[in-house]
Each structure stands twice: as C-alpha cells, then as structure tokens.
PDB file of C-alpha atoms in Angstrom:
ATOM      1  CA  UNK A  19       8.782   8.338 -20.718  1.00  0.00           C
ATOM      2  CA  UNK A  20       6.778   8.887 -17.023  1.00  0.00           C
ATOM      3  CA  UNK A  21       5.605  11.619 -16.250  1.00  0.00           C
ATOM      4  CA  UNK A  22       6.655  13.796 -13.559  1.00  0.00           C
ATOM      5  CA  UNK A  23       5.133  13.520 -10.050  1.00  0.00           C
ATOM      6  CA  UNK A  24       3.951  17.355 -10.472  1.00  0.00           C
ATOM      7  CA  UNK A  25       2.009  16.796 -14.007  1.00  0.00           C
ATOM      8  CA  UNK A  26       0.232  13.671 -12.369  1.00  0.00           C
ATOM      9  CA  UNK A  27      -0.532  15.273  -9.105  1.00  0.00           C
ATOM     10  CA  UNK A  28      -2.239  18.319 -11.153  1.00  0.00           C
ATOM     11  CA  UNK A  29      -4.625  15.860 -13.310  1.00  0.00           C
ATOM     12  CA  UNK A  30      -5.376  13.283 -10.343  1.00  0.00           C
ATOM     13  CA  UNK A  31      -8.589  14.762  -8.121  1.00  0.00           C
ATOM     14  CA  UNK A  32      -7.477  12.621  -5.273  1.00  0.00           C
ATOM     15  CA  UNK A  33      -4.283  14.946  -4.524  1.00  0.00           C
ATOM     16  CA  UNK A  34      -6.978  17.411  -3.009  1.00  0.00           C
ATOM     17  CA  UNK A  35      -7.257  18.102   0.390  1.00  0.00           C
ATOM     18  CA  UNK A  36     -10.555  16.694   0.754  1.00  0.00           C
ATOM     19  CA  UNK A  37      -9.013  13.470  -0.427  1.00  0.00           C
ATOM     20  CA  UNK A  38      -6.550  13.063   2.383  1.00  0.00           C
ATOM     21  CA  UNK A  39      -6.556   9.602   3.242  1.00  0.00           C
ATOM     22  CA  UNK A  40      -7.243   8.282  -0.215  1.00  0.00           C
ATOM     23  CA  UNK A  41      -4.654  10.271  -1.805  1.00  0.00           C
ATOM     24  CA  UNK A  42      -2.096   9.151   0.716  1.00  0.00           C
ATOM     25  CA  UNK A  43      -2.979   5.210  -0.425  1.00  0.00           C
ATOM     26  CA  UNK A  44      -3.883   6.231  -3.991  1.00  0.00           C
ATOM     27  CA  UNK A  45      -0.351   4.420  -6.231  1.00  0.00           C
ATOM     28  CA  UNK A  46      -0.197   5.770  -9.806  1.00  0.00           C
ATOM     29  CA  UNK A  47       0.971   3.801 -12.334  1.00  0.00           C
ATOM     30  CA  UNK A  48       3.150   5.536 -15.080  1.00  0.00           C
ATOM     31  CA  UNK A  49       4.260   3.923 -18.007  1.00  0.00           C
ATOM     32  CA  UNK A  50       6.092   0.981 -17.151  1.00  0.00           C
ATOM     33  CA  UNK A  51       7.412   3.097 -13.701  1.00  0.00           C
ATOM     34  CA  UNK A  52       5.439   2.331 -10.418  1.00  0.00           C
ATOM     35  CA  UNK A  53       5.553   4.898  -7.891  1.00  0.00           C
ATOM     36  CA  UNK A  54       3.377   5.464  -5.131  1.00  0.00           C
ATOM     37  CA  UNK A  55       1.751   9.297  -5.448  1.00  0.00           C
ATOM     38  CA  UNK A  56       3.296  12.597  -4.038  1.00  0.00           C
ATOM     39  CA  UNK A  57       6.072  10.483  -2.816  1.00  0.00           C
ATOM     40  CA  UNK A  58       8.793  13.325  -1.615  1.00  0.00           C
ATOM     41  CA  UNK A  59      11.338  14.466  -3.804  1.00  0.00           C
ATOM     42  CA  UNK A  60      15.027  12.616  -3.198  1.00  0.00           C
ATOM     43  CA  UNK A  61      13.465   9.669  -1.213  1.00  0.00           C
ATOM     44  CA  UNK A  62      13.326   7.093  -4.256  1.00  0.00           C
ATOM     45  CA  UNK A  63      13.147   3.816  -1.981  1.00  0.00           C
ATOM     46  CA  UNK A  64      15.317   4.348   1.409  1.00  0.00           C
ATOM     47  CA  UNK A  65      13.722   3.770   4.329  1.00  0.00           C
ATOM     48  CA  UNK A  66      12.286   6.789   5.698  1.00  0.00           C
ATOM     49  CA  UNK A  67      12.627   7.708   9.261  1.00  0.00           C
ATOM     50  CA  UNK A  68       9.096   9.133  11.236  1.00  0.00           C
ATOM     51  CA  UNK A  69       7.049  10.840   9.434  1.00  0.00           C
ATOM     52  CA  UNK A  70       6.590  14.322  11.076  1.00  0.00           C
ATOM     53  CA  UNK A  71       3.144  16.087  10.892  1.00  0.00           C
ATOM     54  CA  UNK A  72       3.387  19.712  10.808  1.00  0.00           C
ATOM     55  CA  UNK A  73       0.116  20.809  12.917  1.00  0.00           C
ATOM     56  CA  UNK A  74      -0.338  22.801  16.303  1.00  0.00           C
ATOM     57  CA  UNK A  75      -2.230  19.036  17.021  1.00  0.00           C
ATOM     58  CA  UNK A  76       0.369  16.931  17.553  1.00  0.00           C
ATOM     59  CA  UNK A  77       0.362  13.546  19.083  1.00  0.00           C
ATOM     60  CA  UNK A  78       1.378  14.332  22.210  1.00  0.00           C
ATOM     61  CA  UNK A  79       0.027  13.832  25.954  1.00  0.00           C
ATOM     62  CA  UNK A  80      -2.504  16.012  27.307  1.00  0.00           C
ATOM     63  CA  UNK A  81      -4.686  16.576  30.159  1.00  0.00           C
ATOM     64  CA  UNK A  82      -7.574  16.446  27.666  1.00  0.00           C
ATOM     65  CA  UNK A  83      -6.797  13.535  25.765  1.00  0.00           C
ATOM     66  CA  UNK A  84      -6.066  11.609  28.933  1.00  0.00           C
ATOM     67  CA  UNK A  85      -9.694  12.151  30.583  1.00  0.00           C
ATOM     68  CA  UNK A  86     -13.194  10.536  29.648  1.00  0.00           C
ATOM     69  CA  UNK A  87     -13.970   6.946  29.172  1.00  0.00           C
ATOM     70  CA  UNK A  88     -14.584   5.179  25.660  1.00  0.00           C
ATOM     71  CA  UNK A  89     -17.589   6.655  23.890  1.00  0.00           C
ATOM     72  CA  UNK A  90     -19.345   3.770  23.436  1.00  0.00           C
ATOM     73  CA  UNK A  91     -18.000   1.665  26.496  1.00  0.00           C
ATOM     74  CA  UNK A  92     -15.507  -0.358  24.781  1.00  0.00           C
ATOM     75  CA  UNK A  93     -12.575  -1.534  27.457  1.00  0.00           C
ATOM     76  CA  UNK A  94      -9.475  -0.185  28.165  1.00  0.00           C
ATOM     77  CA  UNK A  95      -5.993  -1.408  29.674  1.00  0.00           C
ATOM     78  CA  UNK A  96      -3.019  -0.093  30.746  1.00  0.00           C
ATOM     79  CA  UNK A  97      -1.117  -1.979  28.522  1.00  0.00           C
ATOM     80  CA  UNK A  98       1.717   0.360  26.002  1.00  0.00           C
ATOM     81  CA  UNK A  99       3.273  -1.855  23.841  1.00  0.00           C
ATOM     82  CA  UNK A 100       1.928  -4.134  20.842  1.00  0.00           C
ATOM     83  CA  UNK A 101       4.950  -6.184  20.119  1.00  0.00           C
ATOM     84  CA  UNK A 102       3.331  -9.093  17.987  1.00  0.00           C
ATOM     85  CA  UNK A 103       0.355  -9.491  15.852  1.00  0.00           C
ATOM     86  CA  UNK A 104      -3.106  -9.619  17.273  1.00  0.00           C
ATOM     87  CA  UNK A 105      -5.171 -12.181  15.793  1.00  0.00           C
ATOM     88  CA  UNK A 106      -7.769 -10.548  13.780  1.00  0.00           C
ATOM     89  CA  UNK A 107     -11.155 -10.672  12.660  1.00  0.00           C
ATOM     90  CA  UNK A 108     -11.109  -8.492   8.916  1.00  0.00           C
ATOM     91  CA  UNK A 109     -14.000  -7.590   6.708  1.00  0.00           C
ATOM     92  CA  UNK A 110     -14.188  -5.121   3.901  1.00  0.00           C
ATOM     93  CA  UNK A 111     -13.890  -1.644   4.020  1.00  0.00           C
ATOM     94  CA  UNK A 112     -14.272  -0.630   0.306  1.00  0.00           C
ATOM     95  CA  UNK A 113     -11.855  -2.722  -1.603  1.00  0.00           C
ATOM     96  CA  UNK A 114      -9.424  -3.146   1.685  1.00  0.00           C
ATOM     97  CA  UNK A 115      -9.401  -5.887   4.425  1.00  0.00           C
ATOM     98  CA  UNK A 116      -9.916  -4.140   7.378  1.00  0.00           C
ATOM     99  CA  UNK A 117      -9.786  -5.288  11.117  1.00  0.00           C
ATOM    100  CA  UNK A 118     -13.009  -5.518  13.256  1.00  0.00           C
ATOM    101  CA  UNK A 119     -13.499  -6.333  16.953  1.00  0.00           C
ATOM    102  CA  UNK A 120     -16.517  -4.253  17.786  1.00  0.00           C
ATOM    103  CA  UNK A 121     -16.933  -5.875  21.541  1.00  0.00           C
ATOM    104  CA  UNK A 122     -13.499  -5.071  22.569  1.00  0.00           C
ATOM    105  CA  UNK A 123     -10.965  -3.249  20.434  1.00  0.00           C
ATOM    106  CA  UNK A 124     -13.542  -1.561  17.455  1.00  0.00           C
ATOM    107  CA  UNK A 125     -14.857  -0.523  15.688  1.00  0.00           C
ATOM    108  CA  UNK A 126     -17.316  -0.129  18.686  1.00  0.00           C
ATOM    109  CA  UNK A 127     -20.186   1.768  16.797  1.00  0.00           C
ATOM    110  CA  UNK A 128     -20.486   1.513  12.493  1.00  0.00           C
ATOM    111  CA  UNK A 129     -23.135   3.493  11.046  1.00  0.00           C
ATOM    112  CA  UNK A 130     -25.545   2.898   7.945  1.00  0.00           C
ATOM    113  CA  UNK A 131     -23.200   4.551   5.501  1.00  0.00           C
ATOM    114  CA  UNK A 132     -20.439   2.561   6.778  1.00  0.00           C
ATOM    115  CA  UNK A 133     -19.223   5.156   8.923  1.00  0.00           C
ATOM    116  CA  UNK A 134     -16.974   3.378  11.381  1.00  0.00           C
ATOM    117  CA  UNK A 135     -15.775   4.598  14.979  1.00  0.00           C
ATOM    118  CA  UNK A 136     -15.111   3.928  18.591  1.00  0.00           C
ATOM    119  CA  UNK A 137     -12.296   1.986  19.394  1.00  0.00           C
ATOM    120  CA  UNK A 138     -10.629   1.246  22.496  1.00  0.00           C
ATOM    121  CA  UNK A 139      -8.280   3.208  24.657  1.00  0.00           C
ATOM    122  CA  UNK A 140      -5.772   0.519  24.310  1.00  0.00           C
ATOM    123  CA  UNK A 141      -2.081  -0.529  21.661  1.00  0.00           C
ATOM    124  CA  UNK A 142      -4.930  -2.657  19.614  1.00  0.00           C
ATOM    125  CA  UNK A 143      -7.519  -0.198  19.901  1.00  0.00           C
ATOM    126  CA  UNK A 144      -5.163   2.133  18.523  1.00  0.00           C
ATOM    127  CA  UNK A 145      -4.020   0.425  15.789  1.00  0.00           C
ATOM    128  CA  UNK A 146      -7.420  -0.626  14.926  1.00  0.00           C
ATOM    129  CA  UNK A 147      -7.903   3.032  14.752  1.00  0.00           C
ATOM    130  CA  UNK A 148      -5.273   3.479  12.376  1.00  0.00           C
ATOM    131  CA  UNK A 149      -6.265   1.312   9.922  1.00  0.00           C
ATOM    132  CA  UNK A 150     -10.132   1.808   9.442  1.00  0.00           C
ATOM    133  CA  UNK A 151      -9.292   5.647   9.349  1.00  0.00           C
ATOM    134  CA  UNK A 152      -7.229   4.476   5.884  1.00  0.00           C
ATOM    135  CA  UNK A 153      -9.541   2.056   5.408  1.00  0.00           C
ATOM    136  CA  UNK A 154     -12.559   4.690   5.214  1.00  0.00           C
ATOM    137  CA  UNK A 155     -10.591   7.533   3.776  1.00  0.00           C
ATOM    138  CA  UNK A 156      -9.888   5.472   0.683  1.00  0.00           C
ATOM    139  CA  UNK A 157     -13.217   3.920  -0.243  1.00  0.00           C
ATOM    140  CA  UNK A 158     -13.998   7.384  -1.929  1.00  0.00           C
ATOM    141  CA  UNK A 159     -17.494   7.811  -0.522  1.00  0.00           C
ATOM    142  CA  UNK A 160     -18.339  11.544   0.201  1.00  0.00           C
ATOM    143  CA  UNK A 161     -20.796  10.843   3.266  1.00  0.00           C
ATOM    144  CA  UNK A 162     -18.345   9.042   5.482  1.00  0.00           C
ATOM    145  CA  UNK A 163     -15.052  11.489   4.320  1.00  0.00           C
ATOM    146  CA  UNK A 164     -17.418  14.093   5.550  1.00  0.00           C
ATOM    147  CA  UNK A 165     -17.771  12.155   8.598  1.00  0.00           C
ATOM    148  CA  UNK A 166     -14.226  11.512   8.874  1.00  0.00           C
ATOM    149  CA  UNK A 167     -13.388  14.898   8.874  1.00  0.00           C
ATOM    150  CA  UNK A 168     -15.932  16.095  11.501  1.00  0.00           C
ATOM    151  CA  UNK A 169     -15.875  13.495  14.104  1.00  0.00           C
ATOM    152  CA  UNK A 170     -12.000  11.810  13.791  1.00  0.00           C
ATOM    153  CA  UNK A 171      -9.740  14.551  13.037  1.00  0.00           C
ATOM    154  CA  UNK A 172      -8.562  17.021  15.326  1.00  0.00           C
ATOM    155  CA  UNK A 173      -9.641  20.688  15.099  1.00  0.00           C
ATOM    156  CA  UNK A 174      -6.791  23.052  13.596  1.00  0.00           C
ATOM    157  CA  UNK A 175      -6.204  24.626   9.906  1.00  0.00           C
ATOM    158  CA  UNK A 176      -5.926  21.193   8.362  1.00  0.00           C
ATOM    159  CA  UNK A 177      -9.437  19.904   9.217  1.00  0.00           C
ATOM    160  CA  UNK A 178     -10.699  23.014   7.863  1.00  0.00           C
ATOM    161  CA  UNK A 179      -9.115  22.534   4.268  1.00  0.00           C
ATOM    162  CA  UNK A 180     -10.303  19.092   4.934  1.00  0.00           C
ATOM    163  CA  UNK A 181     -13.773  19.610   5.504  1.00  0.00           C
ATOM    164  CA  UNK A 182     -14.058  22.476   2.973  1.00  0.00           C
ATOM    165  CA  UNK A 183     -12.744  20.501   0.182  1.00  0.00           C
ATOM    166  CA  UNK A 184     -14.695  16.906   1.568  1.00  0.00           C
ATOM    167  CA  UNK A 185     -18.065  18.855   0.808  1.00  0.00           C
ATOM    168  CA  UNK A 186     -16.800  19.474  -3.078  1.00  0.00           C
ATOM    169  CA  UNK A 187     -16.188  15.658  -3.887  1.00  0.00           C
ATOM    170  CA  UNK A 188     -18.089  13.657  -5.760  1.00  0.00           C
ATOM    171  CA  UNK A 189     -20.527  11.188  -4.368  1.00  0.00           C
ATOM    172  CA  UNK A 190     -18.572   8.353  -5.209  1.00  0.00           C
ATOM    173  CA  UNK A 191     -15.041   8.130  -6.350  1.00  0.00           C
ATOM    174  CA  UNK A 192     -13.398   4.801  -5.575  1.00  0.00           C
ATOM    175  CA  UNK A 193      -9.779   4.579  -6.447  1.00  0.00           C
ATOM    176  CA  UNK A 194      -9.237   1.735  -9.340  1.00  0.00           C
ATOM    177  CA  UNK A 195      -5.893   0.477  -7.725  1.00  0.00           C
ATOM    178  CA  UNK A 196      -6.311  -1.615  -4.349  1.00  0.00           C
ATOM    179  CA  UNK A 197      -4.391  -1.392  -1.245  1.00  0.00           C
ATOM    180  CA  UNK A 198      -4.263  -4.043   1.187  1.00  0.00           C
ATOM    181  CA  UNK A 199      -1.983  -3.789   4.816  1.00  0.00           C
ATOM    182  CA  UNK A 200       0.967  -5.725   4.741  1.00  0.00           C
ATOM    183  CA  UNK A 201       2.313  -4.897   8.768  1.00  0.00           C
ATOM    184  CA  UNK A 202       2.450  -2.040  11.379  1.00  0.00           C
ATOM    185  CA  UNK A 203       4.715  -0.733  14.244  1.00  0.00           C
ATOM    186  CA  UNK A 204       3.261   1.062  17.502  1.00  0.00           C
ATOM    187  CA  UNK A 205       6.268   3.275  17.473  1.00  0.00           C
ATOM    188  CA  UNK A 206       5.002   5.198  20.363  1.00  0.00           C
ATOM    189  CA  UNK A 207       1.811   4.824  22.848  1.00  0.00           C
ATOM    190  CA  UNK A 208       0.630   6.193  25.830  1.00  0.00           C
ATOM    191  CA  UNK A 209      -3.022   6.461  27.500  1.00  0.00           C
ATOM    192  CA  UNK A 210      -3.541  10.047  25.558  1.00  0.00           C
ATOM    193  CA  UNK A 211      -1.475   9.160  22.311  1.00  0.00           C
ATOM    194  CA  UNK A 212      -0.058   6.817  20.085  1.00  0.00           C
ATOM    195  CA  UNK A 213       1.912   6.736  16.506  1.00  0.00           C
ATOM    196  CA  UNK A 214       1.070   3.709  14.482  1.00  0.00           C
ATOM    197  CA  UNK A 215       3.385   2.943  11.413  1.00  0.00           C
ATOM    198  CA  UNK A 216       1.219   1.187   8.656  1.00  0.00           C
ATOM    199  CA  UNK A 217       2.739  -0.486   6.049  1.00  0.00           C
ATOM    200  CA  UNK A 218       0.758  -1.443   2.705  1.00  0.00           C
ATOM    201  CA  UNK A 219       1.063  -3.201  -0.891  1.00  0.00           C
ATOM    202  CA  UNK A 220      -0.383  -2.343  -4.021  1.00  0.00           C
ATOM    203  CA  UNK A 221      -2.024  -4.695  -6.378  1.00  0.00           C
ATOM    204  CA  UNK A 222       0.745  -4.303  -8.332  1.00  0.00           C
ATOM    205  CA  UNK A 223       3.336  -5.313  -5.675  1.00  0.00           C
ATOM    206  CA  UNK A 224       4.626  -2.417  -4.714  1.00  0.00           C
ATOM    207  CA  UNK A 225       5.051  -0.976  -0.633  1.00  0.00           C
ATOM    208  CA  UNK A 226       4.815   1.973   0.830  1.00  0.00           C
ATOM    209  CA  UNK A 227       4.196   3.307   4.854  1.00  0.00           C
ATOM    210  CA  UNK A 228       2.581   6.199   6.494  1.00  0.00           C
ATOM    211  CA  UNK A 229       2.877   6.991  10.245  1.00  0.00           C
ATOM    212  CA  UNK A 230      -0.202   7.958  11.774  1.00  0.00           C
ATOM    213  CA  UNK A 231      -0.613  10.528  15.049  1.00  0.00           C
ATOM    214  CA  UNK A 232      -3.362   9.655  16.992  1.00  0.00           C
ATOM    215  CA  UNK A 233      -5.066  11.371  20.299  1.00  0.00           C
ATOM    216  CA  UNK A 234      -7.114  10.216  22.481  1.00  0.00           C
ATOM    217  CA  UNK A 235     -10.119  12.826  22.971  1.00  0.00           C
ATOM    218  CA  UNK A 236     -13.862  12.929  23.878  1.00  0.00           C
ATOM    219  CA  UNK A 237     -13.588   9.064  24.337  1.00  0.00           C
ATOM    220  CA  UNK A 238     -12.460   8.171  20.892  1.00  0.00           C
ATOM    221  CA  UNK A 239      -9.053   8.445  18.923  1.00  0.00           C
ATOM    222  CA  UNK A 240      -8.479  11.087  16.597  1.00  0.00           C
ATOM    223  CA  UNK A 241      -5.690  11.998  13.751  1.00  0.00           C
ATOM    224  CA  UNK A 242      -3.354  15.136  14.276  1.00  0.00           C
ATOM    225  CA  UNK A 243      -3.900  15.958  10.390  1.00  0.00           C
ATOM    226  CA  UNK A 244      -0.924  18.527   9.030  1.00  0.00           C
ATOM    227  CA  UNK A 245      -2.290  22.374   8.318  1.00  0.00           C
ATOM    228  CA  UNK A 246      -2.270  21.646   4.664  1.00  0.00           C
ATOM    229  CA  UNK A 247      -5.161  19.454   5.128  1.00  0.00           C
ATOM    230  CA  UNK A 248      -3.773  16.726   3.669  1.00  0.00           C
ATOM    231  CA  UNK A 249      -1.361  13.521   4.957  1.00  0.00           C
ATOM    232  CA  UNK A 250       0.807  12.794   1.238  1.00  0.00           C
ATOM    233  CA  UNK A 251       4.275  14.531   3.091  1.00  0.00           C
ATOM    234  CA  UNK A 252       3.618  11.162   5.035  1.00  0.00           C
ATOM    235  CA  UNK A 253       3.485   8.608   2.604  1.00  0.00           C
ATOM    236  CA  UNK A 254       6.892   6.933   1.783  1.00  0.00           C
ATOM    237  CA  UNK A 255       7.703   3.956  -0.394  1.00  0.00           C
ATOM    238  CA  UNK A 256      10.091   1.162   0.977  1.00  0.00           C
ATOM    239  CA  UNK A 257      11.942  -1.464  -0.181  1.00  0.00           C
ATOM    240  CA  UNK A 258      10.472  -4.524   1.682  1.00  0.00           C
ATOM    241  CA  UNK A 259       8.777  -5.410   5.059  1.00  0.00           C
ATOM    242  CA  UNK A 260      11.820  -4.632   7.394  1.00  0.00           C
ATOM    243  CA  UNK A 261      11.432  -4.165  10.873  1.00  0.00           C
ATOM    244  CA  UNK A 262       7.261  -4.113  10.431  1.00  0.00           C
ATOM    245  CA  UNK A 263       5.471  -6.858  12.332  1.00  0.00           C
ATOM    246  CA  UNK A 264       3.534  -8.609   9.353  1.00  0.00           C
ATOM    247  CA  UNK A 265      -0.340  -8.001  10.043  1.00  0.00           C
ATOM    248  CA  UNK A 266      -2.671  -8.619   6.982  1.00  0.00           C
ATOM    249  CA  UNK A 267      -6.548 -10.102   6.102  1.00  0.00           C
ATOM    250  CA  UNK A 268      -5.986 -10.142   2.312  1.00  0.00           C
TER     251      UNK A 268
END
C-alpha cells in the first residue's frame, strides 16, 4: 500500500519552507502510485482552475511596480500577450532545461554561484522569469535559495519563513527525480504584473502545473510567495497538456 500524502510530507526535508520552489517540483514516488507531492486533498487529476496565493503581495498593479527601468538595461515593450511559443535558447539549470536570452529577455545578469536574474519588463521576460525562478529553486543549492529569497521574492510573512528556513538547509540537496517544462500560459500580464501558468513532466511521465504571481519592482520581477512561506497549495497534477502552449528544451 502508498503511503499517505501526510506520512511522506513529514519524512521528505523538501516540504519545508525553505524549500519552496523545490518542494513545489519535487514528485514522490510511492509504491507503484505516482503522485506529485502535497498535491491538495480531493483534486486527484481534474484540471484545476488558478491557483490563488494567499499573501498581502499579490500580483496586482501598482504604482511601484509600474516605475523604474530594467536593472540591468534589458528592453522592454508594450506588448501583453504571449500567444505562441518563443523560440528559445535553453541551457541547464541543475538537472532542468531552462530558457536563456541574456541580451534581450534574461536572464540579464547570472552570478558565479549560478544565481540568475534580470529579465525583461516584457510577456517573454516574464515568463522567462517564471521558469528560472523553478529552475533555481529546485537545483537544491543553499547559496542561490538564499539568494532567491532575498532578491526575487516579495517582502511579507512568507519571505520571512522563507529566508529563515533557506539559512537551515543543507549545502547541497538536489532532488533525485527530474523535472523538465512541458508548456505555459500568460494567463494575465500587464506592465507591473503578470501570472504565468507552467506546466511540467516528471521523469516518470507524469504532469503537473503551478501558476506563478509575478511583480514588477526595483527593475526586476519578483514572486508574490503565500504567508506560509511556501508555494505546494499551488502545485496541481493534470491529466495532459490541454489548453497549455507546448514550450520545452528537453
């Protein structure tokens, strides 16, 4: 028999807060049952309307997020709509195909460590965003999560749990399982915000989406992160690629 979602999220260290993008790509396999981690009671595999993030941040237009220019000078466009795939450069982030445009779109500035950021006031830029915040969050690397949680998430309860519990992990803790992105959906964008839909596939086949809230602020976008410090209330499996524009580098 599986076990339940509650034993597994109890013995699995990247259910913490400080893990909170890795533990929203981290998928579990249980016995001969796959099931993507902390999925929300009753869902099973319907198709799960917007994800809702429950922080005093939310993705929403502001006089603040709509001021300053990209912090590194990257372009931007008054373009609000990304209705096909882009064509993409990808490299690896960790163990996932990530996409890279660092003249136009971003990552505009990568650091040593690997720390990626700067991306473009723009649909693409957004998106780019989107994924190399996953992208990052799931390599298990302690410098850039603490990174991650300073410069890219937005100030409120969440990022506090974040940071607090970022400083705890270990150096290094790679999930085994790799995720790779299978599509996306700008379901809403605007100069000073944006919601991009991700979806993703395990190595073992299976698919699963998160919606992301971004802001635009101090020249850079930045995730509205939920007051529990963590994103897993956002993570959904789903039956197939309906309605996602397909959008993958591995």
């Amino acid at each position: 028999m599986s076990q339940s979602t509650e034993s597994t999220t109890e013995s699995n260290p990247f259910t913490k807060p400080g893990f909170i993008i890795a533990a929203a790509l981290v998928v579990a396999l249980i016995a001969a049952t796959i099931a993507i981690f902390l999925l929300p009671k009753g869902q099973g595999s319907e198709q799960p309307a917007p994800a809702h993030v429950e922080s005093s941040s939310s993705a929403s237009p502001s006089a603040s997020a709509e001021a300053g220019s990209s912090v590194c000078g990257l372009p931007s466009s008054s373009e609000t709509a990304l209705g096909s795939a882009p064509d993409t450069n990808w490299e690896l982030v960790g163990k996932m195909a990530t996409p890279t445009e660092p003249d136009t779109f971003g990552p505009g500035t990568t650091d040593e460590d690997g720390f990626r950021s700067c991306f473009s006031q723009t649909p693409k830029g957004a998106l780019y965003a989107a994924a190399n915040l996953l992208a990052m969050g799931s390599s298990g690397d302690r410098a850039i999560n603490q990174k991650l949680t300073d410069r890219l998430l937005l100030p409120g309860p969440g990022r506090d749990i974040a940071k607090e519990e970022s400083q705890a992990m270990p150096a290094t803790a790679a999930p085994s399982s790799t995720v790779q992105f299978r599509g996306f959906v700008i379901k809403s964008y605007s100069g000073s915000a944006a919601n991009v839909d991700l979806a993703f596939q395990t190595d073992t086949g299976v698919l699963g989406h998160t919606v992301l809230p971004l802001e635009w602020v101090d020249g850079d976008w930045k995730l509205a992160i939920a007051d529990s410090g963590r994103l897993v209330n956002d993570i959904t499996q789903i039956r197939d690629l309906s309605g996602f524009i397909p959008w993958s580098g591995a």
